[in-house]
Amino acid sequence: VLTGLTALAPNAETFVGLQFVARAFAVGEAILATVVIVEEFGAEHRGWGVGALGAIQACGAGFASILYGFVEVLPFGWRSLYLVGLVPLVLLTYWRRTLPETDRFAGLQRAPKRTTMLMSARPILLLLQRYPRRFWALAVAVLVTAAAGSTALFFAPKYMQDAHGWTPAGVAVLTLVGGAFAIVGNPAAGWLSDTYGRRPVTAVFALCLSVFAMLLYSASGVVLSGLWMGLIFFHLGTSVTESTYSAEMFPTAQRGTATGARNLFSNLGAICGLSAVSALYPILGSNWTGVAILGATCLLVPLVVLIWLPETARRSLEDIAPES
């Protein structure tokens, strides 16, 4: 509804307000989808399921990019892009009546009907009380990954144009090709973590993310294209395994809370990364050197994962984190 209303925005302030709230709901939808997949898929396929979800999201982003290419010929211009967001409303009534709760959620003993502020905060309090090491280790890993990876990807188009003379068309083509890595890389990372384990795959992907970020912002020539696509591949792959971790390591009663917290720390990491580049610029005199230094910080993630996070692949959720 909010996306559709954005098409009617009379000014910039209304546009920003509607999109702010719309994206909050979109993020919530993705969080819940991750939780449902982890609870409903078999232990041997959970990582692939979360990766496939990421691939589907990438297809949606690609579809939006294609629509944007026709923005000058579509009726109502850019407003048509947001009217497309109303299409799911046609199916909403059907989904509401047919999509069941997960078996694990339905099997929980529900809290008393009377709800207090303390009861509402109970999942968060229990999460921090029962699994503090897992929670904070994952929080650090996600925050550092986002600070390094999201920042490197954010600046990549500007870096290619300003530092290496790429044209906007060249950047657009590479972005489209790199987007294909999102479709392939997400389920691939999930499958690899199902096969070889969450810990080693997350550690290797985070290590490669760090190396590719540092190399991209210090290299030149024909290798730039490969480095950028490699950065996309390993950043998305690390995000898939970390997202899977967030839903696997905690009980059903706190699973949604933990997955939401992972998203919170991912956004905080992206904010911290961009802020760090701004803070480093007066010292280094170059945004690109600052991004490369942030890429090096991601070398911390493999250590955090291998030392403090458990192996969750091919284990039942009840074995990983039994209900209290």
Short mmCIF file of C-alpha atoms in Angstrom, two decimals:
data_model
loop_
_atom_site.label_atom_id
_atom_site.label_comp_id
_atom_site.label_asym_id
_atom_site.label_seq_id
_atom_site.Cartn_x
_atom_site.Cartn_y
_atom_site.Cartn_z
CA VAL A 1 0.00 0.00 0.00
CA LEU A 2 2.77 2.43 0.95
CA THR A 3 4.65 1.69 -2.26
CA GLY A 4 1.53 2.39 -4.28
CA LEU A 5 0.90 5.61 -2.36
CA THR A 6 4.45 6.72 -3.22
CA ALA A 7 3.27 7.04 -6.82
CA LEU A 8 0.89 9.78 -5.65
CA ALA A 9 3.46 11.69 -3.58
CA PRO A 10 2.95 15.43 -4.20
CA ASN A 11 6.39 16.50 -2.97
CA ALA A 12 9.82 15.22 -1.94
CA GLU A 13 9.00 15.19 1.79
CA THR A 14 5.99 12.92 1.29
CA PHE A 15 7.98 10.69 -1.02
CA VAL A 16 10.75 10.22 1.57
CA GLY A 17 8.27 9.58 4.38
CA LEU A 18 6.29 6.96 2.46
CA GLN A 19 9.43 5.17 1.27
CA PHE A 20 10.95 5.19 4.76
CA VAL A 21 7.96 3.32 6.19
CA ALA A 22 7.49 1.13 3.09
CA ARG A 23 11.06 -0.11 3.31
CA ALA A 24 10.67 -0.86 6.99
CA PHE A 25 7.83 -3.23 6.11
CA ALA A 26 9.82 -4.68 3.20
CA VAL A 27 12.71 -5.48 5.54
CA GLY A 28 10.29 -7.08 8.01
CA GLU A 29 8.90 -9.22 5.20
CA ALA A 30 12.39 -10.46 4.28
CA ILE A 31 13.21 -11.21 7.92
CA LEU A 32 10.06 -13.29 8.36
CA ALA A 33 10.69 -15.12 5.09
CA THR A 34 14.13 -16.15 6.35
CA VAL A 35 12.65 -17.44 9.60
CA VAL A 36 9.97 -19.46 7.80
CA ILE A 37 12.53 -21.06 5.46
CA VAL A 38 14.84 -22.04 8.30
CA GLU A 39 11.96 -23.53 10.32
CA GLU A 40 10.32 -25.41 7.44
CA PHE A 41 13.25 -26.65 5.33
CA GLY A 42 15.13 -29.83 6.22
CA ALA A 43 18.42 -29.49 8.08
CA GLU A 44 20.40 -30.42 4.95
CA HIS A 45 18.81 -27.67 2.80
CA ARG A 46 18.37 -24.64 5.09
CA GLY A 47 21.37 -22.73 3.76
CA TRP A 48 20.32 -23.30 0.16
CA GLY A 49 16.79 -22.12 1.02
CA VAL A 50 18.01 -18.83 2.46
CA GLY A 51 20.31 -18.40 -0.54
CA ALA A 52 17.44 -19.05 -2.94
CA LEU A 53 15.42 -16.37 -1.15
CA GLY A 54 18.29 -13.94 -1.79
CA ALA A 55 18.36 -14.94 -5.45
CA ILE A 56 14.61 -14.26 -5.77
CA GLN A 57 15.11 -10.85 -4.17
CA ALA A 58 17.90 -10.17 -6.67
CA CYS A 59 15.50 -11.03 -9.51
CA GLY A 60 13.07 -8.47 -8.12
CA ALA A 61 15.79 -5.84 -8.04
CA GLY A 62 16.73 -6.75 -11.61
CA PHE A 63 13.11 -6.41 -12.71
CA ALA A 64 12.99 -2.96 -11.12
CA SER A 65 16.19 -2.00 -12.95
CA ILE A 66 14.68 -3.10 -16.26
CA LEU A 67 11.54 -1.06 -15.58
CA TYR A 68 13.71 1.95 -14.76
CA GLY A 69 15.19 1.72 -18.24
CA PHE A 70 11.74 2.53 -19.65
CA VAL A 71 10.95 5.32 -17.20
CA GLU A 72 10.84 7.95 -19.94
CA VAL A 73 8.24 6.07 -22.01
CA LEU A 74 6.05 4.63 -19.25
CA PRO A 75 2.78 6.44 -18.59
CA PHE A 76 3.12 8.75 -15.56
CA GLY A 77 6.93 8.37 -15.70
CA TRP A 78 8.65 7.34 -12.45
CA ARG A 79 5.30 7.05 -10.69
CA SER A 80 4.52 3.92 -12.71
CA LEU A 81 7.45 2.16 -11.04
CA TYR A 82 5.70 2.42 -7.69
CA LEU A 83 2.25 1.50 -9.00
CA VAL A 84 3.70 -1.91 -9.89
CA GLY A 85 4.10 -2.44 -6.15
CA LEU A 86 0.33 -2.73 -5.83
CA VAL A 87 0.24 -6.01 -7.79
CA PRO A 88 0.80 -8.22 -4.69
CA LEU A 89 -2.40 -6.81 -3.16
CA VAL A 90 -4.33 -8.89 -5.70
CA LEU A 91 -2.98 -12.05 -4.05
CA LEU A 92 -3.02 -10.84 -0.47
CA THR A 93 -6.46 -12.21 0.43
CA TYR A 94 -5.53 -15.64 -0.90
CA TRP A 95 -2.18 -15.67 0.92
CA ARG A 96 -3.77 -14.56 4.17
CA ARG A 97 -6.13 -17.54 4.16
CA THR A 98 -3.77 -20.22 2.81
CA LEU A 99 -0.29 -19.57 4.21
CA PRO A 100 0.00 -21.50 7.50
CA GLU A 101 2.09 -20.72 10.53
CA THR A 102 5.23 -22.83 10.80
CA ASP A 103 4.86 -26.03 12.79
CA ARG A 104 7.47 -24.93 15.31
CA PHE A 105 5.72 -21.65 15.99
CA ALA A 106 2.33 -23.34 16.27
CA GLY A 107 3.77 -25.84 18.72
CA LEU A 108 4.99 -23.23 21.17
CA GLN A 109 3.13 -22.65 24.41
CA ARG A 110 1.74 -19.16 23.95
CA ALA A 111 2.09 -16.44 26.57
CA PRO A 112 -0.92 -15.33 28.67
CA LYS A 113 -3.45 -13.14 26.88
CA ARG A 114 -2.62 -10.08 28.94
CA THR A 115 0.42 -8.38 27.45
CA THR A 116 2.69 -6.00 29.31
CA MET A 117 5.74 -4.02 28.20
CA LEU A 118 7.94 -6.55 30.00
CA MET A 119 6.29 -9.44 28.15
CA SER A 120 6.86 -7.67 24.85
CA ALA A 121 10.57 -7.32 25.65
CA ARG A 122 10.86 -10.92 26.86
CA PRO A 123 12.24 -12.41 23.59
CA ILE A 124 15.04 -9.82 23.56
CA LEU A 125 15.86 -10.34 27.24
CA LEU A 126 15.91 -14.12 26.87
CA LEU A 127 18.07 -13.87 23.78
CA LEU A 128 20.72 -11.86 25.61
CA GLN A 129 20.43 -13.97 28.75
CA ARG A 130 20.63 -17.46 27.24
CA TYR A 131 23.00 -16.98 24.30
CA PRO A 132 25.10 -13.85 24.91
CA ARG A 133 28.26 -15.20 23.27
CA ARG A 134 26.46 -16.30 20.11
CA PHE A 135 24.50 -13.07 19.91
CA TRP A 136 27.41 -10.67 20.29
CA ALA A 137 29.76 -12.74 18.12
CA LEU A 138 27.21 -12.71 15.31
CA ALA A 139 26.56 -9.00 15.87
CA VAL A 140 30.27 -8.19 15.50
CA ALA A 141 30.63 -10.39 12.41
CA VAL A 142 27.58 -8.87 10.70
CA LEU A 143 28.52 -5.28 11.59
CA VAL A 144 32.10 -5.63 10.30
CA THR A 145 30.96 -7.47 7.15
CA ALA A 146 28.50 -4.69 6.33
CA ALA A 147 30.99 -1.92 7.13
CA ALA A 148 33.54 -3.43 4.74
CA GLY A 149 31.35 -4.97 2.04
CA SER A 150 28.45 -2.53 1.79
CA THR A 151 30.81 0.45 1.75
CA ALA A 152 33.02 -1.09 -0.95
CA LEU A 153 30.00 -1.83 -3.14
CA PHE A 154 28.44 1.59 -2.50
CA PHE A 155 31.51 3.47 -3.74
CA ALA A 156 32.39 1.08 -6.58
CA PRO A 157 30.49 2.87 -9.43
CA LYS A 158 31.95 6.27 -8.46
CA TYR A 159 35.41 4.75 -8.05
CA MET A 160 35.32 3.17 -11.50
CA GLN A 161 34.25 6.45 -13.12
CA ASP A 162 36.38 8.93 -11.17
CA ALA A 163 39.57 6.92 -10.69
CA HIS A 164 39.59 4.84 -13.87
CA GLY A 165 37.56 6.81 -16.39
CA TRP A 166 34.71 4.35 -16.89
CA THR A 167 31.60 5.65 -18.62
CA PRO A 168 28.17 5.42 -16.94
CA ALA A 169 27.16 2.94 -19.65
CA GLY A 170 30.13 0.73 -18.82
CA VAL A 171 29.27 0.81 -15.14
CA ALA A 172 25.64 -0.05 -15.92
CA VAL A 173 26.65 -3.08 -18.02
CA LEU A 174 28.99 -4.37 -15.33
CA THR A 175 26.31 -3.82 -12.68
CA LEU A 176 23.88 -5.90 -14.75
CA VAL A 177 26.46 -8.68 -15.23
CA GLY A 178 27.40 -8.49 -11.57
CA GLY A 179 23.74 -8.79 -10.68
CA ALA A 180 23.78 -12.25 -12.25
CA PHE A 181 26.28 -13.21 -9.54
CA ALA A 182 23.62 -12.34 -6.98
CA ILE A 183 21.27 -14.85 -8.55
CA VAL A 184 23.94 -17.56 -8.72
CA GLY A 185 26.02 -16.62 -5.70
CA ASN A 186 23.28 -16.61 -3.07
CA PRO A 187 22.11 -20.22 -3.48
CA ALA A 188 25.68 -21.33 -4.19
CA ALA A 189 26.85 -19.96 -0.86
CA GLY A 190 23.91 -21.60 0.88
CA TRP A 191 24.59 -24.95 -0.81
CA LEU A 192 28.30 -24.81 0.04
CA SER A 193 27.50 -24.08 3.69
CA ASP A 194 25.02 -26.99 3.74
CA THR A 195 27.69 -29.28 2.29
CA TYR A 196 30.89 -28.16 4.01
CA GLY A 197 29.56 -26.36 7.09
CA ARG A 198 28.57 -22.82 8.05
CA ARG A 199 31.80 -22.01 9.90
CA PRO A 200 34.37 -22.78 7.17
CA VAL A 201 32.28 -21.34 4.34
CA THR A 202 31.48 -18.13 6.24
CA ALA A 203 35.16 -17.74 7.18
CA VAL A 204 36.39 -18.31 3.61
CA PHE A 205 33.78 -16.00 2.07
CA ALA A 206 34.53 -13.22 4.59
CA LEU A 207 38.27 -13.63 3.95
CA CYS A 208 37.75 -13.40 0.19
CA LEU A 209 35.45 -10.41 0.66
CA SER A 210 38.23 -8.60 2.50
CA VAL A 211 40.88 -9.49 -0.09
CA PHE A 212 38.72 -8.51 -3.07
CA ALA A 213 37.75 -5.18 -1.45
CA MET A 214 41.39 -4.29 -0.80
CA LEU A 215 42.50 -5.35 -4.29
CA LEU A 216 39.67 -3.55 -6.08
CA TYR A 217 40.56 -0.21 -4.51
CA SER A 218 44.27 -0.55 -5.22
CA ALA A 219 44.30 -2.19 -8.68
CA SER A 220 43.82 -0.95 -12.22
CA GLY A 221 43.29 -2.26 -15.72
CA VAL A 222 41.30 -5.23 -16.96
CA VAL A 223 41.27 -6.98 -13.57
CA LEU A 224 38.87 -4.39 -12.16
CA SER A 225 35.81 -6.07 -13.69
CA GLY A 226 36.66 -9.43 -12.17
CA LEU A 227 37.45 -7.91 -8.80
CA TRP A 228 34.14 -6.04 -8.68
CA MET A 229 32.13 -9.15 -9.58
CA GLY A 230 34.12 -11.19 -7.07
CA LEU A 231 33.38 -8.60 -4.41
CA ILE A 232 29.65 -8.87 -5.16
CA PHE A 233 29.80 -12.68 -5.05
CA PHE A 234 31.60 -12.96 -1.72
CA HIS A 235 29.69 -10.12 -0.04
CA LEU A 236 26.33 -11.66 -0.91
CA GLY A 237 27.56 -15.13 0.02
CA THR A 238 28.73 -13.97 3.43
CA SER A 239 25.40 -12.24 3.99
CA VAL A 240 23.56 -15.50 3.18
CA THR A 241 25.51 -17.59 5.69
CA GLU A 242 25.28 -14.92 8.39
CA SER A 243 21.53 -14.62 7.81
CA THR A 244 21.17 -18.39 8.07
CA TYR A 245 23.20 -18.36 11.27
CA SER A 246 20.93 -15.72 12.82
CA ALA A 247 17.86 -17.92 12.34
CA GLU A 248 19.50 -21.22 13.31
CA MET A 249 21.40 -20.40 16.50
CA PHE A 250 18.44 -19.35 18.63
CA PRO A 251 15.17 -21.01 19.79
CA THR A 252 11.87 -20.58 17.98
CA ALA A 253 10.62 -18.15 20.63
CA GLN A 254 13.53 -15.78 19.86
CA ARG A 255 14.27 -16.66 16.23
CA GLY A 256 12.47 -13.71 14.66
CA THR A 257 14.00 -11.35 17.21
CA ALA A 258 17.50 -12.63 16.45
CA THR A 259 17.00 -12.36 12.69
CA GLY A 260 15.73 -8.80 13.10
CA ALA A 261 18.73 -7.96 15.28
CA ARG A 262 21.06 -9.25 12.54
CA ASN A 263 19.42 -6.87 10.08
CA LEU A 264 19.78 -4.02 12.58
CA PHE A 265 23.52 -4.62 12.97
CA SER A 266 23.90 -4.94 9.20
CA ASN A 267 22.40 -1.48 8.72
CA LEU A 268 24.48 -0.06 11.56
CA GLY A 269 27.57 -1.51 9.91
CA ALA A 270 26.74 0.14 6.60
CA ILE A 271 26.23 3.48 8.36
CA CYS A 272 29.49 3.10 10.30
CA GLY A 273 31.36 2.22 7.13
CA LEU A 274 30.23 5.30 5.24
CA SER A 275 30.91 7.49 8.29
CA ALA A 276 34.39 6.00 8.65
CA VAL A 277 35.27 6.83 5.03
CA SER A 278 34.22 10.44 5.65
CA ALA A 279 36.27 10.58 8.87
CA LEU A 280 39.36 9.08 7.19
CA TYR A 281 39.28 11.40 4.17
CA PRO A 282 40.93 14.43 5.89
CA ILE A 283 43.68 12.12 7.16
CA LEU A 284 44.32 10.04 4.04
CA GLY A 285 43.25 12.50 1.34
CA SER A 286 41.52 9.70 -0.55
CA ASN A 287 38.18 8.00 -0.20
CA TRP A 288 39.53 4.94 -2.00
CA THR A 289 42.30 4.31 0.52
CA GLY A 290 39.74 4.62 3.29
CA VAL A 291 37.50 1.99 1.64
CA ALA A 292 40.50 -0.34 1.24
CA ILE A 293 41.32 0.02 4.94
CA LEU A 294 37.73 -0.83 5.83
CA GLY A 295 38.04 -3.90 3.61
CA ALA A 296 40.98 -5.03 5.73
CA THR A 297 38.84 -4.93 8.88
CA CYS A 298 36.79 -7.82 7.47
CA LEU A 299 39.79 -10.07 8.21
CA LEU A 300 38.42 -10.05 11.77
CA VAL A 301 35.25 -11.91 10.73
CA PRO A 302 36.82 -15.35 10.07
CA LEU A 303 38.41 -15.27 13.53
CA VAL A 304 35.12 -14.39 15.21
CA VAL A 305 33.24 -17.10 13.31
CA LEU A 306 35.79 -19.87 13.88
CA ILE A 307 36.34 -19.10 17.58
CA TRP A 308 32.89 -18.16 18.87
CA LEU A 309 30.17 -19.48 16.57
CA PRO A 310 28.99 -23.11 16.61
CA GLU A 311 28.59 -25.34 13.57
CA THR A 312 24.89 -25.49 12.71
CA ALA A 313 24.80 -27.17 9.29
CA ARG A 314 22.87 -30.44 9.08
CA ARG A 315 21.79 -30.22 12.73
CA SER A 316 18.20 -29.98 13.94
CA LEU A 317 17.11 -26.61 15.28
CA GLU A 318 16.16 -28.20 18.60
CA ASP A 319 19.68 -29.61 18.93
CA ILE A 320 21.31 -26.26 18.15
CA ALA A 321 19.12 -24.22 20.53
CA PRO A 322 16.51 -26.12 22.56
CA GLU A 323 13.47 -24.29 23.84
CA SER A 324 13.62 -23.32 27.50
#
